[in-house]
Amino acid sequence: MDETLLLRDALAMSADLIAWRRDLHQHPELGFQERRTAGVIAHSLRELGLEVQTGIAETGVVALLEGGRPGRTLLLRWDMDALPVEEATGAPYASLEPGRMHACGHDGHVAIGLGVARLVHAYRAELPRRVQLVFQPAEEGLGGAQRMLDAGVLEAERPEVALGVHLWNARPLGWVGIPDGPMMAGADVLEIEILGKGGHGAAPHQAHDPVVAAALVVSALQTIVARNTDPTATAVVSITQLRAGEAFNVIPDRAILRGTVRTFEAAVRQTVLGRIEELAVGVAAAMECAAQVRLTPLTPPVVNDPRIAARVRAVARRVLADGHLDETERSMVSEDMAFFLQAVPGCFVFIGSANAERGLDAPHHNPGFDFDEAALPRAVALLSAAAFDLLGHA
Ligand code: NI
């Protein structure tokens, strides 16, 4: 496969990529409600003559792209959902839906996916066997990837390698991040209920105040990363919600803390989760309260297979030769591509998409989020070339 053709053709497709992206951007849909989005995807794939399955895990779309030569099967995964954010970009293609916005770039991911489908299809005679295109709903903390796996997406084709991509506004257009091993953190949801004894705000000696206990628990949790994890390891413990009480003069019965834990390694995660339990229970007890800790796993870490990542880096050096290739980028943000990469060895790629001069550098999930659409054809060329390259090597 002549990779220079892929970049040339992807760049020639820019207007279509931007049109797809802007249409999706104007019509954002939340997780498991991506019906219009799924319709756009299915229509575009059927136009290529592909056999398309819809309604998988509510709104997921899967299609098979058959090549002309024998070989392995590769899975390409894209996410589709928007966020409950009120858009504040002022862009002419801004969201038409109040309170909903593509603030993470998944509109761009769908456009990239449609572009890759078109490009790989155009050169399918040179494609060793099959590409499985997977458009997944509900990435944003709603469990869409697991639902797709539960629906048996991997069973029919048994893909041997998986690829995915995320536009990355933390880095400028032209930058590409393809690290080895864990690259995006695993996430757990943390909830601590502190049970005390309520009373009059003016008679604290007759109460067991869960508010003071909660404050001390929040402080104590800050010592986990500082004192319990290996200083060369990485972890985050963030308490993001603290709720207690209804009136200024009433000591409440209970307080609720919620937050998140982010880690890359299982051993670090076990240390952190264990210390959360010990500190919450111990500190609450010292304050004459009781603590109940509920830890819910959300997403495992996104882990790149080093051999596959090395191949994709080599492709990036050839196809995006003008860019900056970063082998070290890691993020504490989580991504449910992790579930696919637990089941199938593969690689997730960050595509730099910010353009500070044009004001397109707000962070992901921000109401002002927007990216440089010149990242779209670059991603299409890279993912298409990587698909041909990986399918060509057993
Ligand atoms: Ni995202």
CSV table of C-alpha atoms and ligand atoms in Angstrom, one decimal:
chain,number,residue,atom,x,y,z
A,1,MET,CA,0.0,0.0,0.0
A,2,ASP,CA,1.4,3.4,-1.0
A,3,GLU,CA,0.9,5.4,2.1
A,4,THR,CA,1.4,8.8,0.3
A,5,LEU,CA,-1.8,8.1,-1.5
A,6,LEU,CA,-3.6,7.8,1.8
A,7,LEU,CA,-2.5,11.2,3.0
A,8,ARG,CA,-3.2,12.8,-0.3
A,9,ASP,CA,-6.7,11.3,-0.5
A,10,ALA,CA,-7.4,12.1,3.2
A,11,LEU,CA,-6.5,15.7,2.6
A,12,ALA,CA,-8.7,15.8,-0.5
A,13,MET,CA,-11.5,14.6,1.7
A,14,SER,CA,-11.2,17.5,4.1
A,15,ALA,CA,-14.4,19.3,3.1
A,16,ASP,CA,-16.5,16.2,3.6
A,17,LEU,CA,-14.8,15.5,7.0
A,18,ILE,CA,-15.5,19.0,8.1
A,19,ALA,CA,-19.1,18.8,6.8
A,20,TRP,CA,-19.8,15.6,8.7
A,21,ARG,CA,-18.2,16.9,11.8
A,22,ARG,CA,-20.1,20.2,11.8
A,23,ASP,CA,-23.5,18.5,11.1
A,24,LEU,CA,-22.9,16.2,14.1
A,25,HIS,CA,-21.7,19.1,16.2
A,26,GLN,CA,-24.9,20.9,15.6
A,27,HIS,CA,-26.9,17.8,16.6
A,28,PRO,CA,-25.2,16.4,19.7
A,29,GLU,CA,-26.8,13.5,21.5
A,30,LEU,CA,-26.1,12.1,24.9
A,31,GLY,CA,-25.0,8.5,25.7
A,32,PHE,CA,-27.3,5.7,24.5
A,33,GLN,CA,-29.5,8.4,22.7
A,34,GLU,CA,-27.3,8.8,19.6
A,35,ARG,CA,-30.1,7.8,17.2
A,36,ARG,CA,-29.6,10.6,14.6
A,37,THR,CA,-25.8,10.1,14.9
A,38,ALA,CA,-26.2,6.4,14.3
A,39,GLY,CA,-28.4,7.1,11.3
A,40,VAL,CA,-25.8,9.4,9.8
A,41,ILE,CA,-23.1,6.7,10.3
A,42,ALA,CA,-25.2,3.9,8.9
A,43,HIS,CA,-26.3,5.9,5.9
A,44,SER,CA,-22.7,6.8,5.1
A,45,LEU,CA,-21.4,3.2,5.5
A,46,ARG,CA,-24.3,1.8,3.4
A,47,GLU,CA,-23.4,4.2,0.6
A,48,LEU,CA,-20.1,2.3,0.4
A,49,GLY,CA,-22.0,-0.9,0.0
A,50,LEU,CA,-21.1,-2.2,3.5
A,51,GLU,CA,-23.3,-4.5,5.5
A,52,VAL,CA,-24.3,-2.4,8.6
A,53,GLN,CA,-25.7,-3.6,11.9
A,54,THR,CA,-27.4,-0.9,14.0
A,55,GLY,CA,-29.0,-0.8,17.4
A,56,ILE,CA,-26.2,-2.7,19.1
A,57,ALA,CA,-26.1,-1.6,22.8
A,58,GLU,CA,-29.0,0.8,22.0
A,59,THR,CA,-27.3,3.0,19.4
A,60,GLY,CA,-24.0,1.3,18.4
A,61,VAL,CA,-23.2,0.7,14.8
A,62,VAL,CA,-20.9,-2.0,13.4
A,63,ALA,CA,-19.9,-2.7,9.9
A,64,LEU,CA,-17.5,-5.1,8.1
A,65,LEU,CA,-15.1,-4.0,5.4
A,66,GLU,CA,-14.0,-7.0,3.4
A,67,GLY,CA,-10.6,-6.9,1.8
A,68,GLY,CA,-9.4,-8.7,-1.3
A,69,ARG,CA,-6.7,-10.8,0.3
A,70,PRO,CA,-6.5,-13.3,3.2
A,71,GLY,CA,-5.1,-12.2,6.6
A,72,ARG,CA,-6.2,-11.0,10.0
A,73,THR,CA,-9.1,-8.9,11.2
A,74,LEU,CA,-8.5,-5.4,12.7
A,75,LEU,CA,-11.1,-3.5,14.8
A,76,LEU,CA,-11.4,0.3,14.5
A,77,ARG,CA,-13.4,1.9,17.3
A,78,TRP,CA,-14.9,5.3,17.5
A,79,ASP,CA,-17.2,6.9,20.1
A,80,MET,CA,-20.3,9.0,19.3
A,81,ASP,CA,-21.7,10.7,22.4
A,82,ALA,CA,-21.9,14.3,23.5
A,83,LEU,CA,-22.0,15.9,27.0
A,84,PRO,CA,-24.6,17.7,29.1
A,85,VAL,CA,-22.8,21.0,28.6
A,86,GLU,CA,-24.2,24.4,27.3
A,87,GLU,CA,-22.0,25.4,24.4
A,88,ALA,CA,-20.3,28.8,24.6
A,89,THR,CA,-18.1,28.7,21.5
A,90,GLY,CA,-20.2,31.1,19.4
A,91,ALA,CA,-19.2,29.0,16.4
A,92,PRO,CA,-21.5,29.2,13.3
A,93,TYR,CA,-21.9,25.4,13.6
A,94,ALA,CA,-22.6,25.5,17.4
A,95,SER,CA,-25.0,23.0,19.0
A,96,LEU,CA,-28.6,23.5,18.2
A,97,GLU,CA,-29.6,21.5,21.3
A,98,PRO,CA,-29.9,23.5,24.6
A,99,GLY,CA,-27.7,22.0,27.3
A,100,ARG,CA,-26.0,19.5,25.0
A,101,MET,CA,-22.6,19.8,23.3
A,102,HIS,CA,-19.9,17.8,21.6
A,103,ALA,CA,-17.4,19.1,24.2
A,104,CYS,CA,-15.0,16.2,23.9
A,105,GLY,CA,-14.6,15.9,20.1
A,106,HIS,CA,-16.5,12.7,19.6
A,107,ASP,CA,-18.2,14.5,16.6
A,108,GLY,CA,-14.7,14.6,15.1
A,109,HIS,CA,-14.1,11.0,16.0
A,110,VAL,CA,-17.2,9.9,14.0
A,111,ALA,CA,-16.1,12.1,11.1
A,112,ILE,CA,-12.7,10.4,11.2
A,113,GLY,CA,-14.3,7.0,11.3
A,114,LEU,CA,-16.4,7.7,8.3
A,115,GLY,CA,-13.3,9.1,6.5
A,116,VAL,CA,-11.3,6.0,7.3
A,117,ALA,CA,-14.1,3.7,6.2
A,118,ARG,CA,-14.3,5.5,2.8
A,119,LEU,CA,-10.5,5.5,2.4
A,120,VAL,CA,-9.9,1.9,3.3
A,121,HIS,CA,-12.9,0.9,1.2
A,122,ALA,CA,-11.4,2.7,-1.8
A,123,TYR,CA,-8.2,0.6,-1.5
A,124,ARG,CA,-9.9,-2.6,-0.3
A,125,ALA,CA,-8.4,-4.6,-3.2
A,126,GLU,CA,-5.1,-4.2,-1.3
A,127,LEU,CA,-6.6,-4.9,2.1
A,128,PRO,CA,-5.5,-8.1,3.7
A,129,ARG,CA,-8.8,-9.5,5.0
A,130,ARG,CA,-11.2,-7.5,7.2
A,131,VAL,CA,-11.6,-4.3,9.0
A,132,GLN,CA,-14.4,-4.2,11.6
A,133,LEU,CA,-15.7,-0.7,12.1
A,134,VAL,CA,-17.2,-0.2,15.6
A,135,PHE,CA,-19.1,3.0,16.5
A,136,GLN,CA,-19.7,2.9,20.2
A,137,PRO,CA,-22.3,4.9,22.2
A,138,ALA,CA,-22.0,6.4,25.6
A,139,GLU,CA,-18.3,6.7,26.2
A,140,GLU,CA,-18.7,9.5,28.8
A,141,GLY,CA,-18.8,7.4,32.0
A,142,LEU,CA,-21.9,5.5,30.9
A,143,GLY,CA,-20.4,2.2,30.1
A,144,GLY,CA,-20.9,2.1,26.3
A,145,ALA,CA,-17.8,0.0,25.5
A,146,GLN,CA,-18.7,-2.7,28.0
A,147,ARG,CA,-22.2,-2.8,26.6
A,148,MET,CA,-20.8,-3.3,23.1
A,149,LEU,CA,-18.6,-6.2,24.3
A,150,ASP,CA,-21.6,-7.7,26.2
A,151,ALA,CA,-23.5,-7.5,22.9
A,152,GLY,CA,-20.9,-9.8,21.4
A,153,VAL,CA,-19.2,-7.4,19.0
A,154,LEU,CA,-15.9,-9.3,19.3
A,155,GLU,CA,-17.4,-12.7,18.9
A,156,ALA,CA,-18.2,-12.9,15.2
A,157,GLU,CA,-14.9,-11.6,13.8
A,158,ARG,CA,-12.4,-12.3,16.6
A,159,PRO,CA,-10.3,-9.3,15.7
A,160,GLU,CA,-6.6,-9.7,16.5
A,161,VAL,CA,-5.7,-6.1,16.8
A,162,ALA,CA,-7.7,-2.9,17.8
A,163,LEU,CA,-7.1,0.8,17.0
A,164,GLY,CA,-8.7,3.9,18.3
A,165,VAL,CA,-8.0,7.6,18.4
A,166,HIS,CA,-8.8,10.7,20.5
A,167,LEU,CA,-8.4,14.3,19.3
A,168,TRP,CA,-6.2,15.9,22.0
A,169,ASN,CA,-6.6,19.7,22.7
A,170,ALA,CA,-3.9,19.6,25.3
A,171,ARG,CA,-1.5,19.5,22.4
A,172,PRO,CA,-1.2,21.5,19.1
A,173,LEU,CA,-2.2,20.5,15.6
A,174,GLY,CA,0.7,18.4,14.2
A,175,TRP,CA,1.5,16.7,17.4
A,176,VAL,CA,0.8,12.9,17.7
A,177,GLY,CA,1.0,10.9,21.0
A,178,ILE,CA,1.6,7.2,20.8
A,179,PRO,CA,3.0,5.9,24.1
A,180,ASP,CA,3.7,2.3,25.2
A,181,GLY,CA,1.8,0.6,28.0
A,182,PRO,CA,-0.7,2.5,30.2
A,183,MET,CA,-1.5,5.9,28.6
A,184,MET,CA,-4.9,6.9,30.1
A,185,ALA,CA,-5.7,6.1,33.7
A,186,GLY,CA,-8.2,3.7,35.2
A,187,ALA,CA,-11.0,5.3,37.1
A,188,ASP,CA,-12.9,4.3,40.2
A,189,VAL,CA,-15.9,6.2,41.7
A,190,LEU,CA,-15.7,6.8,45.4
A,191,GLU,CA,-18.5,7.5,47.8
A,192,ILE,CA,-18.2,7.8,51.6
A,193,GLU,CA,-21.2,8.1,53.8
A,194,ILE,CA,-20.4,9.5,57.3
A,195,LEU,CA,-23.0,8.7,59.9
A,196,GLY,CA,-23.1,10.8,63.0
A,197,LYS,CA,-25.8,12.0,65.3
A,198,GLY,CA,-27.6,15.2,64.6
A,199,GLY,CA,-28.5,18.0,67.0
A,200,HIS,CA,-28.8,21.7,67.6
A,201,GLY,CA,-26.1,23.8,66.1
A,202,ALA,CA,-25.6,25.5,69.5
A,203,ALA,CA,-25.2,22.2,71.4
A,204,PRO,CA,-22.5,20.3,69.5
A,205,HIS,CA,-21.5,18.4,72.7
A,206,GLN,CA,-24.9,16.5,72.4
A,207,ALA,CA,-24.2,15.5,68.8
A,208,HIS,CA,-21.7,13.5,66.8
A,209,ASP,CA,-21.0,16.0,64.1
A,210,PRO,CA,-20.5,14.3,60.6
A,211,VAL,CA,-19.5,17.6,59.0
A,212,VAL,CA,-16.4,17.9,61.0
A,213,ALA,CA,-15.7,14.2,60.5
A,214,ALA,CA,-16.2,14.7,56.7
A,215,ALA,CA,-13.8,17.7,56.7
A,216,LEU,CA,-11.1,15.6,58.5
A,217,VAL,CA,-11.7,12.6,56.1
A,218,VAL,CA,-11.2,14.9,53.1
A,219,SER,CA,-7.9,16.2,54.6
A,220,ALA,CA,-6.8,12.7,55.6
A,221,LEU,CA,-7.4,11.4,52.0
A,222,GLN,CA,-4.8,13.9,50.8
A,223,THR,CA,-2.1,11.9,52.5
A,224,ILE,CA,-2.6,8.8,50.4
A,225,VAL,CA,-0.8,10.1,47.3
A,226,ALA,CA,1.7,12.0,49.5
A,227,ARG,CA,2.5,9.3,52.0
A,228,ASN,CA,1.3,5.8,50.8
A,229,THR,CA,2.0,5.5,47.1
A,230,ASP,CA,5.5,5.1,45.6
A,231,PRO,CA,6.7,8.6,44.8
A,232,THR,CA,7.7,7.4,41.3
A,233,ALA,CA,4.2,6.0,40.7
A,234,THR,CA,1.1,8.1,39.7
A,235,ALA,CA,-2.3,8.4,41.3
A,236,VAL,CA,-5.0,10.9,41.9
A,237,VAL,CA,-7.6,11.0,44.7
A,238,SER,CA,-10.1,13.9,44.2
A,239,ILE,CA,-13.1,14.6,46.4
A,240,THR,CA,-15.5,16.5,44.1
A,241,GLN,CA,-18.8,16.5,46.1
A,242,LEU,CA,-19.4,17.1,49.7
A,243,ARG,CA,-23.0,17.2,50.9
A,244,ALA,CA,-24.4,17.6,54.4
A,245,GLY,CA,-27.1,19.5,56.2
A,246,GLU,CA,-30.2,21.6,55.4
A,247,ALA,CA,-30.2,24.4,57.9
A,248,PHE,CA,-27.6,26.8,59.4
A,249,ASN,CA,-28.5,25.9,63.0
A,250,VAL,CA,-28.9,22.1,62.7
A,251,ILE,CA,-26.0,19.6,62.9
A,252,PRO,CA,-27.0,16.9,60.4
A,253,ASP,CA,-27.1,13.2,60.9
A,254,ARG,CA,-24.9,12.4,58.0
A,255,ALA,CA,-22.5,13.7,55.3
A,256,ILE,CA,-21.8,12.3,51.9
A,257,LEU,CA,-18.5,12.6,50.1
A,258,ARG,CA,-18.0,11.6,46.4
A,259,GLY,CA,-15.0,11.7,44.2
A,260,THR,CA,-12.8,9.7,41.9
A,261,VAL,CA,-9.6,7.7,42.0
A,262,ARG,CA,-7.2,7.5,39.0
A,263,THR,CA,-4.4,5.0,38.7
A,264,PHE,CA,-2.4,3.3,35.9
A,265,GLU,CA,-1.3,0.1,37.8
A,266,ALA,CA,-3.2,-2.5,39.7
A,267,ALA,CA,-0.9,-2.5,42.7
A,268,VAL,CA,-1.1,1.3,43.1
A,269,ARG,CA,-4.8,1.1,42.8
A,270,GLN,CA,-5.1,-1.5,45.5
A,271,THR,CA,-3.0,0.6,47.8
A,272,VAL,CA,-5.1,3.7,47.2
A,273,LEU,CA,-8.4,2.0,47.6
A,274,GLY,CA,-7.3,0.2,50.7
A,275,ARG,CA,-6.1,3.4,52.4
A,276,ILE,CA,-9.3,5.2,51.5
A,277,GLU,CA,-11.3,2.6,53.4
A,278,GLU,CA,-8.9,2.6,56.4
A,279,LEU,CA,-8.7,6.4,56.6
A,280,ALA,CA,-12.4,7.0,56.2
A,281,VAL,CA,-13.4,4.4,58.8
A,282,GLY,CA,-10.6,5.3,61.2
A,283,VAL,CA,-11.0,9.1,61.1
A,284,ALA,CA,-14.8,8.9,61.3
A,285,ALA,CA,-14.5,6.6,64.3
A,286,ALA,CA,-12.1,9.0,66.0
A,287,MET,CA,-14.8,11.7,65.6
A,288,GLU,CA,-17.5,9.4,67.1
A,289,CYS,CA,-19.0,8.8,63.7
A,290,ALA,CA,-19.1,5.8,61.4
A,291,ALA,CA,-18.1,5.6,57.7
A,292,GLN,CA,-19.3,3.4,54.9
A,293,VAL,CA,-17.1,3.4,51.9
A,294,ARG,CA,-18.4,2.4,48.5
A,295,LEU,CA,-15.9,2.0,45.7
A,296,THR,CA,-17.2,1.4,42.2
A,297,PRO,CA,-14.8,0.5,39.3
A,298,LEU,CA,-15.6,2.7,36.3
A,299,THR,CA,-12.9,2.0,33.7
A,300,PRO,CA,-9.6,0.2,33.6
A,301,PRO,CA,-6.5,2.0,32.3
A,302,VAL,CA,-6.0,2.3,28.5
A,303,VAL,CA,-3.0,0.2,27.8
A,304,ASN,CA,-1.2,0.2,24.5
A,305,ASP,CA,0.5,-3.0,23.3
A,306,PRO,CA,4.2,-2.0,22.9
A,307,ARG,CA,4.8,-3.9,19.7
A,308,ILE,CA,1.6,-2.6,18.1
A,309,ALA,CA,2.3,1.0,19.3
A,310,ALA,CA,5.8,0.8,17.8
A,311,ARG,CA,4.4,-0.2,14.5
A,312,VAL,CA,1.8,2.7,14.6
A,313,ARG,CA,4.6,5.1,15.5
A,314,ALA,CA,6.6,4.0,12.5
A,315,VAL,CA,3.5,4.6,10.3
A,316,ALA,CA,3.1,8.1,11.9
A,317,ARG,CA,6.8,8.9,11.2
A,318,ARG,CA,6.2,8.1,7.5
A,319,VAL,CA,2.7,9.4,6.9
A,320,LEU,CA,2.8,12.5,9.1
A,321,ALA,CA,6.5,13.3,8.6
A,322,ASP,CA,5.9,17.0,9.3
A,323,GLY,CA,4.5,16.3,12.7
A,324,HIS,CA,5.9,15.9,16.2
A,325,LEU,CA,5.7,12.4,17.5
A,326,ASP,CA,5.5,12.0,21.3
A,327,GLU,CA,6.1,8.6,22.9
A,328,THR,CA,5.6,9.7,26.5
A,329,GLU,CA,2.2,11.4,26.8
A,330,ARG,CA,0.0,10.0,29.5
A,331,SER,CA,-3.3,11.4,30.9
A,332,MET,CA,-5.1,10.8,34.2
A,333,VAL,CA,-8.4,11.1,32.2
A,334,SER,CA,-10.1,7.8,31.6
A,335,GLU,CA,-11.5,6.4,28.3
A,336,ASP,CA,-13.5,3.3,27.8
A,337,MET,CA,-11.5,2.2,24.8
A,338,ALA,CA,-9.8,0.5,27.8
A,339,PHE,CA,-12.3,-2.3,27.6
A,340,PHE,CA,-11.6,-3.1,24.0
A,341,LEU,CA,-7.8,-3.0,24.6
A,342,GLN,CA,-8.3,-5.4,27.6
A,343,ALA,CA,-9.9,-7.9,25.2
A,344,VAL,CA,-7.8,-7.2,22.1
A,345,PRO,CA,-4.2,-6.0,21.9
A,346,GLY,CA,-3.9,-2.7,20.2
A,347,CYS,CA,-3.2,1.0,20.3
A,348,PHE,CA,-4.9,4.2,21.1
A,349,VAL,CA,-3.6,7.4,19.5
A,350,PHE,CA,-3.8,11.0,20.6
A,351,ILE,CA,-4.0,13.5,17.7
A,352,GLY,CA,-3.0,17.0,18.7
A,353,SER,CA,-5.9,19.3,17.7
A,354,ALA,CA,-5.4,22.7,19.4
A,355,ASN,CA,-4.7,25.9,17.6
A,356,ALA,CA,-4.1,28.7,20.2
A,357,GLU,CA,-3.8,31.4,17.5
A,358,ARG,CA,-7.3,30.7,16.3
A,359,GLY,CA,-8.6,30.4,19.9
A,360,LEU,CA,-9.2,26.6,19.4
A,361,ASP,CA,-7.5,25.5,22.6
A,362,ALA,CA,-10.1,25.2,25.3
A,363,PRO,CA,-9.8,22.0,27.2
A,364,HIS,CA,-12.0,19.0,26.7
A,365,HIS,CA,-15.4,19.1,28.5
A,366,ASN,CA,-15.2,22.9,28.6
A,367,PRO,CA,-18.2,25.0,27.2
A,368,GLY,CA,-15.7,26.7,24.9
A,369,PHE,CA,-14.2,23.5,23.5
A,370,ASP,CA,-13.4,23.5,19.8
A,371,PHE,CA,-10.6,22.1,17.8
A,372,ASP,CA,-8.7,22.7,14.6
A,373,GLU,CA,-10.4,20.6,11.9
A,374,ALA,CA,-7.1,20.2,10.0
A,375,ALA,CA,-6.5,17.4,12.6
A,376,LEU,CA,-9.3,15.3,10.9
A,377,PRO,CA,-7.6,14.4,7.6
A,378,ARG,CA,-4.3,13.8,9.5
A,379,ALA,CA,-6.1,11.3,11.8
A,380,VAL,CA,-7.8,9.7,8.8
A,381,ALA,CA,-4.5,9.2,7.0
A,382,LEU,CA,-2.7,7.8,10.1
A,383,LEU,CA,-5.4,5.4,11.1
A,384,SER,CA,-6.0,4.2,7.5
A,385,ALA,CA,-2.2,3.6,7.0
A,386,ALA,CA,-1.9,1.9,10.4
A,387,ALA,CA,-4.8,-0.4,9.5
A,388,PHE,CA,-3.1,-1.5,6.2
A,389,ASP,CA,0.3,-1.8,8.0
A,390,LEU,CA,-1.0,-3.9,10.9
A,391,LEU,CA,-3.1,-6.1,8.7
A,392,GLY,CA,-0.1,-6.7,6.5
A,393,HIS,CA,2.1,-8.0,9.3
A,394,ALA,CA,1.2,-11.2,11.2
B,1,NI,NI,-13.6,11.8,24.8
